[in-house]
Short mmCIF file of C-alpha atoms and ligand atoms in Angstrom, two decimals:
data_model
loop_
_atom_site.label_atom_id
_atom_site.label_comp_id
_atom_site.label_asym_id
_atom_site.label_seq_id
_atom_site.Cartn_x
_atom_site.Cartn_y
_atom_site.Cartn_z
CA MET A 246 -7.75 16.68 34.09
CA SER A 247 -3.71 17.06 33.42
CA THR A 248 -1.39 14.89 35.08
CA VAL A 249 2.12 15.55 35.84
CA VAL A 250 4.68 13.37 34.18
CA GLU A 251 8.05 13.02 36.55
CA PRO A 252 11.10 14.15 34.12
CA VAL A 253 13.83 11.73 33.30
CA ALA A 254 17.09 13.38 33.32
CA GLN A 255 17.99 13.16 29.52
CA VAL A 256 16.52 10.59 26.88
CA SER A 257 18.19 9.41 23.55
CA GLU A 258 16.44 7.92 20.31
CA HIS A 259 17.73 7.49 16.85
CA ALA A 260 16.38 6.47 13.40
CA PRO A 261 18.05 4.96 10.09
CA ALA A 262 18.68 6.18 6.88
CA LYS A 263 16.22 4.46 4.25
CA LEU A 264 16.95 3.19 0.84
CA ILE A 265 14.31 2.85 -1.94
CA LEU A 266 14.63 -0.44 -4.05
CA VAL A 267 12.05 0.48 -6.39
CA GLY A 268 8.92 2.81 -6.84
CA GLU A 269 10.26 6.08 -5.70
CA HIS A 270 8.14 8.74 -7.51
CA ALA A 271 5.68 6.59 -8.65
CA VAL A 272 4.87 6.15 -4.97
CA VAL A 273 3.20 9.75 -4.86
CA TYR A 274 0.84 8.60 -7.43
CA GLY A 275 -0.31 5.82 -5.63
CA GLU A 276 1.78 3.09 -7.10
CA PRO A 277 3.37 0.41 -4.77
CA ALA A 278 7.21 0.84 -3.51
CA VAL A 279 10.14 -1.47 -1.76
CA ALA A 280 12.44 0.12 0.55
CA LEU A 281 14.38 -0.77 3.71
CA PRO A 282 15.78 0.79 6.53
CA PHE A 283 19.77 1.51 6.37
CA PRO A 284 21.16 1.12 9.97
CA PRO A 285 25.00 2.04 9.00
CA LEU A 286 24.04 5.86 8.80
CA VAL A 287 21.60 7.15 12.00
CA ALA A 288 20.12 10.45 13.14
CA ARG A 289 20.10 11.11 16.49
CA ALA A 290 17.75 13.03 18.85
CA THR A 291 18.42 13.86 22.70
CA ALA A 292 16.19 15.76 24.86
CA LEU A 293 17.26 17.45 28.39
CA PRO A 294 14.53 19.20 30.36
CA ILE A 295 14.91 23.13 31.07
CA GLU A 296 13.04 25.26 33.02
CA VAL A 297 10.99 26.80 30.21
CA GLY A 298 9.77 26.44 26.57
CA VAL A 299 10.69 24.14 23.85
CA ARG A 300 14.06 24.58 22.28
CA ILE A 301 15.51 22.49 19.12
CA ARG A 302 19.35 22.75 18.26
CA SER A 303 20.83 20.87 14.95
CA ASP A 304 24.61 20.17 14.44
CA ARG A 305 24.04 20.77 11.03
CA TYR A 306 22.57 24.44 11.97
CA PRO A 307 24.79 25.48 14.66
CA GLU A 308 23.97 29.44 14.44
CA LEU A 309 20.27 28.52 14.50
CA VAL A 310 17.48 27.46 17.15
CA ALA A 311 14.07 26.88 16.92
CA ASP A 312 11.65 28.55 19.72
CA LEU A 313 8.41 26.55 19.55
CA GLY A 314 5.53 28.97 19.56
CA GLN A 315 8.35 32.09 19.26
CA SER A 316 10.49 31.79 16.58
CA LEU A 317 11.31 29.08 13.80
CA PRO A 318 13.96 29.23 11.61
CA GLU A 319 13.30 27.78 8.06
CA ALA A 320 15.30 24.85 8.34
CA LEU A 321 14.34 23.75 11.47
CA ARG A 322 10.47 23.81 10.64
CA PRO A 323 9.91 20.28 9.57
CA VAL A 324 11.37 18.98 12.98
CA ALA A 325 9.62 21.60 14.79
CA ALA A 326 6.36 20.49 13.11
CA ALA A 327 7.32 16.71 14.40
CA VAL A 328 7.74 17.97 17.76
CA GLN A 329 4.58 20.05 17.92
CA GLY A 330 2.53 17.04 16.49
CA ALA A 331 4.46 14.90 19.44
CA LEU A 332 3.57 17.17 22.10
CA ASP A 333 -0.20 17.74 21.00
CA ALA A 334 -0.89 13.95 20.71
CA ILE A 335 1.18 14.03 24.33
CA ALA A 336 -1.32 16.51 25.90
CA ARG A 337 -3.97 14.90 24.76
CA THR A 338 -3.86 11.81 26.88
CA GLY A 339 -4.04 13.84 29.61
CA LYS A 340 -0.19 14.61 30.24
CA THR A 341 1.69 18.24 30.67
CA PRO A 342 3.98 18.86 28.08
CA LEU A 343 7.54 19.47 29.65
CA ALA A 344 9.94 22.01 29.04
CA PHE A 345 12.78 20.41 27.13
CA GLU A 346 16.08 21.09 24.57
CA LEU A 347 16.03 18.87 21.54
CA HIS A 348 19.56 18.33 20.15
CA LEU A 349 19.93 16.75 17.10
CA THR A 350 22.95 15.20 15.05
CA SER A 351 22.97 12.98 11.93
CA GLN A 352 25.26 10.90 9.92
CA ILE A 353 22.83 11.26 7.03
CA PRO A 354 23.73 13.26 4.19
CA PRO A 355 20.71 15.79 3.47
CA GLY A 356 19.58 15.47 0.11
CA SER A 357 21.30 12.20 -0.79
CA GLY A 358 18.16 10.39 -1.18
CA LEU A 359 19.03 8.44 2.07
CA GLY A 360 15.62 9.98 3.85
CA SER A 361 17.48 12.53 6.45
CA SER A 362 14.85 14.95 7.30
CA ALA A 363 12.56 11.57 7.93
CA ALA A 364 15.18 9.79 10.08
CA VAL A 365 15.43 13.22 11.77
CA ALA A 366 11.55 13.66 12.55
CA VAL A 367 11.01 9.92 13.49
CA ALA A 368 14.01 10.34 16.06
CA ALA A 369 12.78 13.73 17.41
CA ILE A 370 9.06 12.32 17.55
CA ARG A 371 10.50 9.02 19.73
CA ALA A 372 12.49 11.60 22.01
CA THR A 373 9.51 13.92 22.42
CA PHE A 374 7.57 10.74 23.56
CA ALA A 375 10.23 9.00 25.43
CA LEU A 376 10.97 12.16 27.73
CA HIS A 377 7.25 12.29 28.49
CA GLY A 378 7.54 8.71 29.96
CA SER A 379 5.98 6.95 26.96
CA SER A 380 6.55 5.34 23.73
CA VAL A 381 4.88 6.35 20.39
CA MET A 382 2.40 4.11 18.70
CA PRO A 383 3.81 2.86 15.23
CA ALA A 384 0.98 4.58 13.30
CA LEU A 385 0.84 7.93 14.97
CA LEU A 386 5.08 7.88 14.55
CA ARG A 387 4.36 7.31 10.87
CA MET A 388 1.39 9.90 11.11
CA LEU A 389 3.37 12.83 12.61
CA ALA A 390 6.40 12.03 10.82
CA THR A 391 4.60 12.24 7.37
CA GLN A 392 3.49 15.47 8.62
CA ALA A 393 7.02 17.01 9.19
CA GLU A 394 7.92 15.36 5.88
CA ALA A 395 4.64 17.36 4.05
CA VAL A 396 6.55 20.51 5.46
CA ALA A 397 10.12 19.47 4.11
CA HIS A 398 9.21 18.51 0.69
CA GLY A 399 5.57 19.20 -0.10
CA ASN A 400 3.54 16.63 -1.36
CA SER A 401 5.05 13.55 0.65
CA SER A 402 4.17 10.03 0.20
CA GLY A 403 4.94 9.02 3.49
CA LEU A 404 7.58 6.40 1.99
CA ASP A 405 10.50 7.54 3.91
CA PRO A 406 8.77 7.93 7.72
CA ALA A 407 7.34 4.45 7.18
CA THR A 408 10.66 3.11 5.97
CA VAL A 409 12.84 4.50 8.54
CA ALA A 410 10.27 3.65 11.26
CA SER A 411 10.58 -0.27 10.19
CA ASP A 412 12.65 -2.75 11.09
CA GLY A 413 13.29 -4.24 7.85
CA PRO A 414 12.40 -4.15 4.33
CA ILE A 415 8.74 -3.14 3.19
CA ARG A 416 6.17 -2.62 1.01
CA PHE A 417 4.36 0.60 0.80
CA VAL A 418 1.53 2.07 -0.80
CA ARG A 419 0.28 5.57 0.28
CA ASP A 420 -2.25 5.97 2.91
CA HIS A 421 -1.36 2.42 3.58
CA ALA A 422 0.04 0.51 6.68
CA PRO A 423 3.45 -0.85 5.39
CA VAL A 424 3.52 -4.39 4.89
CA PRO A 425 7.02 -5.80 6.36
CA LEU A 426 8.64 -8.22 3.72
CA ARG A 427 10.28 -11.68 4.24
CA VAL A 428 13.46 -11.54 2.62
CA GLY A 429 14.79 -15.13 1.57
CA ALA A 430 18.60 -15.43 2.22
CA PRO A 431 21.15 -12.70 2.87
CA PHE A 432 22.22 -10.18 0.21
CA GLY A 433 24.83 -7.40 -0.32
CA LEU A 434 24.05 -4.07 -1.13
CA VAL A 435 26.30 -1.29 -1.97
CA VAL A 436 24.90 2.37 -1.12
CA ALA A 437 26.99 4.47 -2.81
CA ASP A 438 26.95 8.43 -2.66
CA SER A 439 27.08 10.19 -5.98
CA GLY A 440 28.42 13.70 -3.81
CA GLN A 441 25.79 15.62 -6.04
CA SER A 442 22.50 16.49 -4.15
CA ALA A 443 19.50 18.07 -5.13
CA PRO A 444 16.20 19.12 -3.36
CA THR A 445 13.60 16.55 -3.12
CA LEU A 446 10.72 19.11 -3.54
CA GLU A 447 12.10 20.23 -6.81
CA MET A 448 12.68 16.35 -7.75
CA VAL A 449 9.28 15.47 -6.86
CA ALA A 450 7.61 18.70 -8.47
CA ARG A 451 9.57 18.35 -11.61
CA VAL A 452 8.10 14.78 -12.09
CA ARG A 453 4.53 15.88 -11.18
CA ALA A 454 4.90 18.84 -13.97
CA GLN A 455 6.13 16.16 -16.62
CA ARG A 456 3.31 13.68 -15.54
CA GLU A 457 1.04 16.07 -16.33
CA ALA A 458 2.62 17.56 -19.66
CA ASP A 459 3.52 13.96 -21.11
CA PRO A 460 1.70 10.81 -21.50
CA ALA A 461 5.07 9.05 -21.65
CA ALA A 462 5.83 10.48 -18.37
CA ALA A 463 2.95 9.16 -16.55
CA GLU A 464 3.31 5.38 -18.25
CA ALA A 465 7.21 5.49 -16.87
CA LEU A 466 5.56 6.06 -13.59
CA THR A 467 2.90 3.33 -13.69
CA ASN A 468 5.68 1.08 -15.32
CA LEU A 469 7.69 1.94 -12.17
CA GLY A 470 5.03 1.31 -10.07
CA ALA A 471 4.53 -2.48 -11.48
CA LEU A 472 7.89 -3.48 -11.20
CA SER A 473 7.96 -2.98 -7.14
CA ASP A 474 5.28 -6.28 -7.31
CA SER A 475 7.86 -8.20 -9.15
CA VAL A 476 10.57 -7.21 -7.15
CA VAL A 477 8.66 -8.25 -3.69
CA GLU A 478 7.84 -11.90 -5.15
CA ARG A 479 11.36 -12.25 -6.33
CA LEU A 480 13.05 -10.78 -3.17
CA GLU A 481 10.67 -12.77 -0.95
CA ALA A 482 12.06 -16.19 -3.24
CA GLY A 483 15.79 -14.89 -2.62
CA ASP A 484 16.27 -14.48 -6.49
CA TYR A 485 18.78 -11.81 -6.41
CA ALA A 486 19.75 -12.08 -9.65
CA GLU A 487 16.07 -11.39 -11.13
CA VAL A 488 15.52 -8.62 -8.72
CA GLY A 489 18.73 -7.07 -9.91
CA THR A 490 17.38 -7.17 -13.54
CA LEU A 491 14.25 -5.59 -12.00
CA LEU A 492 16.36 -2.74 -10.64
CA ASP A 493 18.18 -2.01 -14.06
CA GLN A 494 14.55 -1.45 -15.77
CA ALA A 495 13.70 0.74 -12.64
CA GLN A 496 16.88 3.02 -13.67
CA THR A 497 16.02 3.12 -17.11
CA TYR A 498 12.61 4.26 -16.51
CA LEU A 499 14.24 6.69 -13.43
CA ALA A 500 16.82 7.94 -16.39
CA ASP A 501 13.85 8.39 -18.72
CA LEU A 502 12.31 10.66 -16.37
CA GLY A 503 15.38 12.64 -16.75
CA LEU A 504 16.39 11.99 -13.01
CA SER A 505 19.40 10.41 -13.34
CA THR A 506 23.05 12.16 -13.96
CA GLU A 507 26.05 11.15 -16.05
CA ARG A 508 28.09 10.60 -12.76
CA LEU A 509 25.25 8.31 -11.40
CA ASP A 510 25.05 6.76 -14.87
CA ALA A 511 28.72 6.25 -14.57
CA VAL A 512 28.78 4.67 -11.22
CA VAL A 513 25.54 2.09 -12.02
CA ALA A 514 27.54 1.07 -14.94
CA ALA A 515 30.78 0.68 -13.32
CA ALA A 516 28.65 -1.58 -10.54
CA ARG A 517 27.01 -3.78 -12.99
CA ARG A 518 30.67 -4.39 -14.69
CA ALA A 519 31.95 -5.37 -11.38
CA GLY A 520 29.37 -7.76 -10.86
CA ALA A 521 26.38 -6.73 -9.46
CA TYR A 522 22.94 -8.38 -10.01
CA GLY A 523 21.66 -4.81 -10.89
CA ALA A 524 22.19 -1.01 -10.11
CA LYS A 525 19.92 2.16 -9.90
CA LEU A 526 19.63 5.74 -8.32
CA SER A 527 17.84 5.62 -4.90
CA GLY A 528 15.27 8.40 -3.77
CA ALA A 529 14.13 11.34 -5.54
CA GLY A 530 17.24 11.49 -7.85
CA GLY A 531 18.83 14.81 -9.38
CA GLY A 532 22.04 13.29 -7.63
CA GLY A 533 22.14 11.86 -4.36
CA CYS A 534 22.85 7.95 -3.94
CA ALA A 535 23.29 4.55 -6.39
CA ILE A 536 22.56 1.19 -4.64
CA ALA A 537 23.86 -2.00 -6.52
CA LEU A 538 22.59 -5.58 -5.24
CA CYS A 539 25.30 -7.76 -5.77
CA PRO A 540 26.41 -11.58 -4.27
CA ILE A 541 28.01 -11.08 -0.72
CA ASP A 542 31.36 -12.20 -2.09
CA ARG A 543 31.54 -9.30 -4.79
CA LEU A 544 30.46 -6.17 -2.12
CA SER A 545 34.36 -5.06 -1.78
CA GLU A 546 34.90 -4.84 -5.51
CA VAL A 547 31.54 -3.38 -6.48
CA ALA A 548 32.06 -0.35 -3.64
CA HIS A 549 35.82 0.25 -5.14
CA ALA A 550 34.30 0.16 -8.83
CA MET A 551 31.29 2.52 -7.48
CA VAL A 552 34.22 4.93 -5.83
CA ALA A 553 36.25 4.59 -8.84
CA ALA A 554 33.35 5.56 -11.27
CA GLY A 555 32.94 9.04 -9.13
CA ALA A 556 31.10 7.88 -6.07
CA VAL A 557 32.45 9.93 -2.95
CA THR A 558 31.55 7.36 -0.24
CA ALA A 559 30.29 3.99 -0.79
CA TRP A 560 28.97 1.88 1.99
CA PRO A 561 29.16 -2.15 1.05
CA THR A 562 26.61 -3.91 3.51
CA GLN A 563 25.68 -7.24 3.91
CA TYR A 564 21.90 -7.44 4.89
CA VAL A 565 21.31 -10.53 6.94
CA VAL A 566 17.54 -11.21 7.93
CA GLU A 567 16.92 -10.30 11.58
CA SER A 568 20.15 -9.55 12.15
CA GLU A 569 22.84 -6.61 12.40
CA SER A 570 24.16 -4.96 9.00
CA THR A 571 28.15 -4.78 8.89
CA HIS A 572 29.36 -2.39 7.16
CA GLU A 573 32.68 -0.72 5.99
CA PRO A 574 32.95 2.72 4.22
CA HIS A 575 34.97 3.28 1.25
CA ARG A 576 35.92 6.61 0.89
CA GLY A 577 36.50 8.32 -2.65
CA ALA A 578 38.96 11.46 -3.25
C1 LIG B 828 11.86 10.42 -1.68
O1 LIG B 828 12.61 9.82 -1.15
C2 LIG B 828 10.70 9.45 -2.41
C3 LIG B 828 9.58 10.15 -3.19
O2 LIG B 828 9.18 9.31 -3.92
C4 LIG B 828 9.12 11.13 -2.66
C5 LIG B 828 7.81 10.58 -1.83
O3 LIG B 828 7.78 9.56 -1.63
O4 LIG B 828 7.18 11.32 -1.09
C6 LIG B 828 10.74 11.02 -4.75
#
C-alpha cells in the first residue's frame, strides 16, 4: 500500500568535485585507485514541488528541459537516469513519488577531470530523496549515481560517484565499497585547470582500444594500479615527499598512454620546479586538470607557477584532516 508524503516547500542538496590522486583508467580494469572529494567546487540540486510531472533544468543548458517519461534531451539524460532511479527506489519503499522540478547549478567545469557529471548525479539523487522526506543510504547512492555515469560515460568504474559521495580520501576498487583513508597530516594540493577539455567517454574508449592492441599499454595500466597501494601507505604515514614521487611515476605512465597534453606537461613541470613534491594530470586526461602535491608553505608559489605555465585557473587547497579546506582561486589570463 502506498503512503502519501507531505511535500516540503523546497530542498537543496549538493556534492563536491573530485580529484583522482592515482589509478585513473586502471580502475576501470579492477585495479585500485585513490581519490578525494574537492569541496571548493560543488554541484547543487534544488527540488521544488509542482502540480504534475517531474522536470529537470540545468543552468548549464538554459534552453533545455527534461520531462521524465516524456522528452529527454541528450545532455540531461544522465541526470534524468539518476532521478528516475531515485524515484523508483522511493516508490519501492511504498511512498508515492511527488511532482517536482529539479534545478541544477554547478561550479565544476565539465570535461575537466573533476567529476562534474557524478557530482550533479549525486546532488540530484540526494535532493530527490530529501524532497520525499528521507535520505539515501550510501550504497544505494553510489549504485544510482554509477548507473547515471554509465549513461554519461559508457563503462564507468564507479570511482567518481564513490568519491563525490564520500567525506574524505578513499581507496576504491570497482564493485567494492570504498575504504576511507586516514590522512597522516595536513597537506597542500594545487588543482590547476588546463582549460582544455576532453570527453571522458572518448578517453576511456581510447585507452580500452590501446589496452587490447598493445601489451605495453596493458602493462602501464597494471603499473598504475600498483602505485595506488604505495600511495595509500605513504599518505597514511604522512610521507608526502614519497607520495609526490609516486604521483610523478603515475604521470609518466599516463603520458605513455597518450593521456597528457603539451600544456599539461608544462603545467606539471612548472609545479615541480616551484617546489611541489610531485604532480600529474587527474581524471580521464586529454586535457582537464593537473594536481600538484606540495608543502603547505609552497601552495601559493606552486599555484602561480602552474598558471604562468598555461593553466587558466588554479585552486591552492590546504587539506586538513576532518575539517574544512581553505581555497583562494588564482586566475590566469
Ligand atoms: C574518470 O574520472 C576516471 C576514469 O578512470 C573512468 C572511470 O573510472 O570510470 C578515467
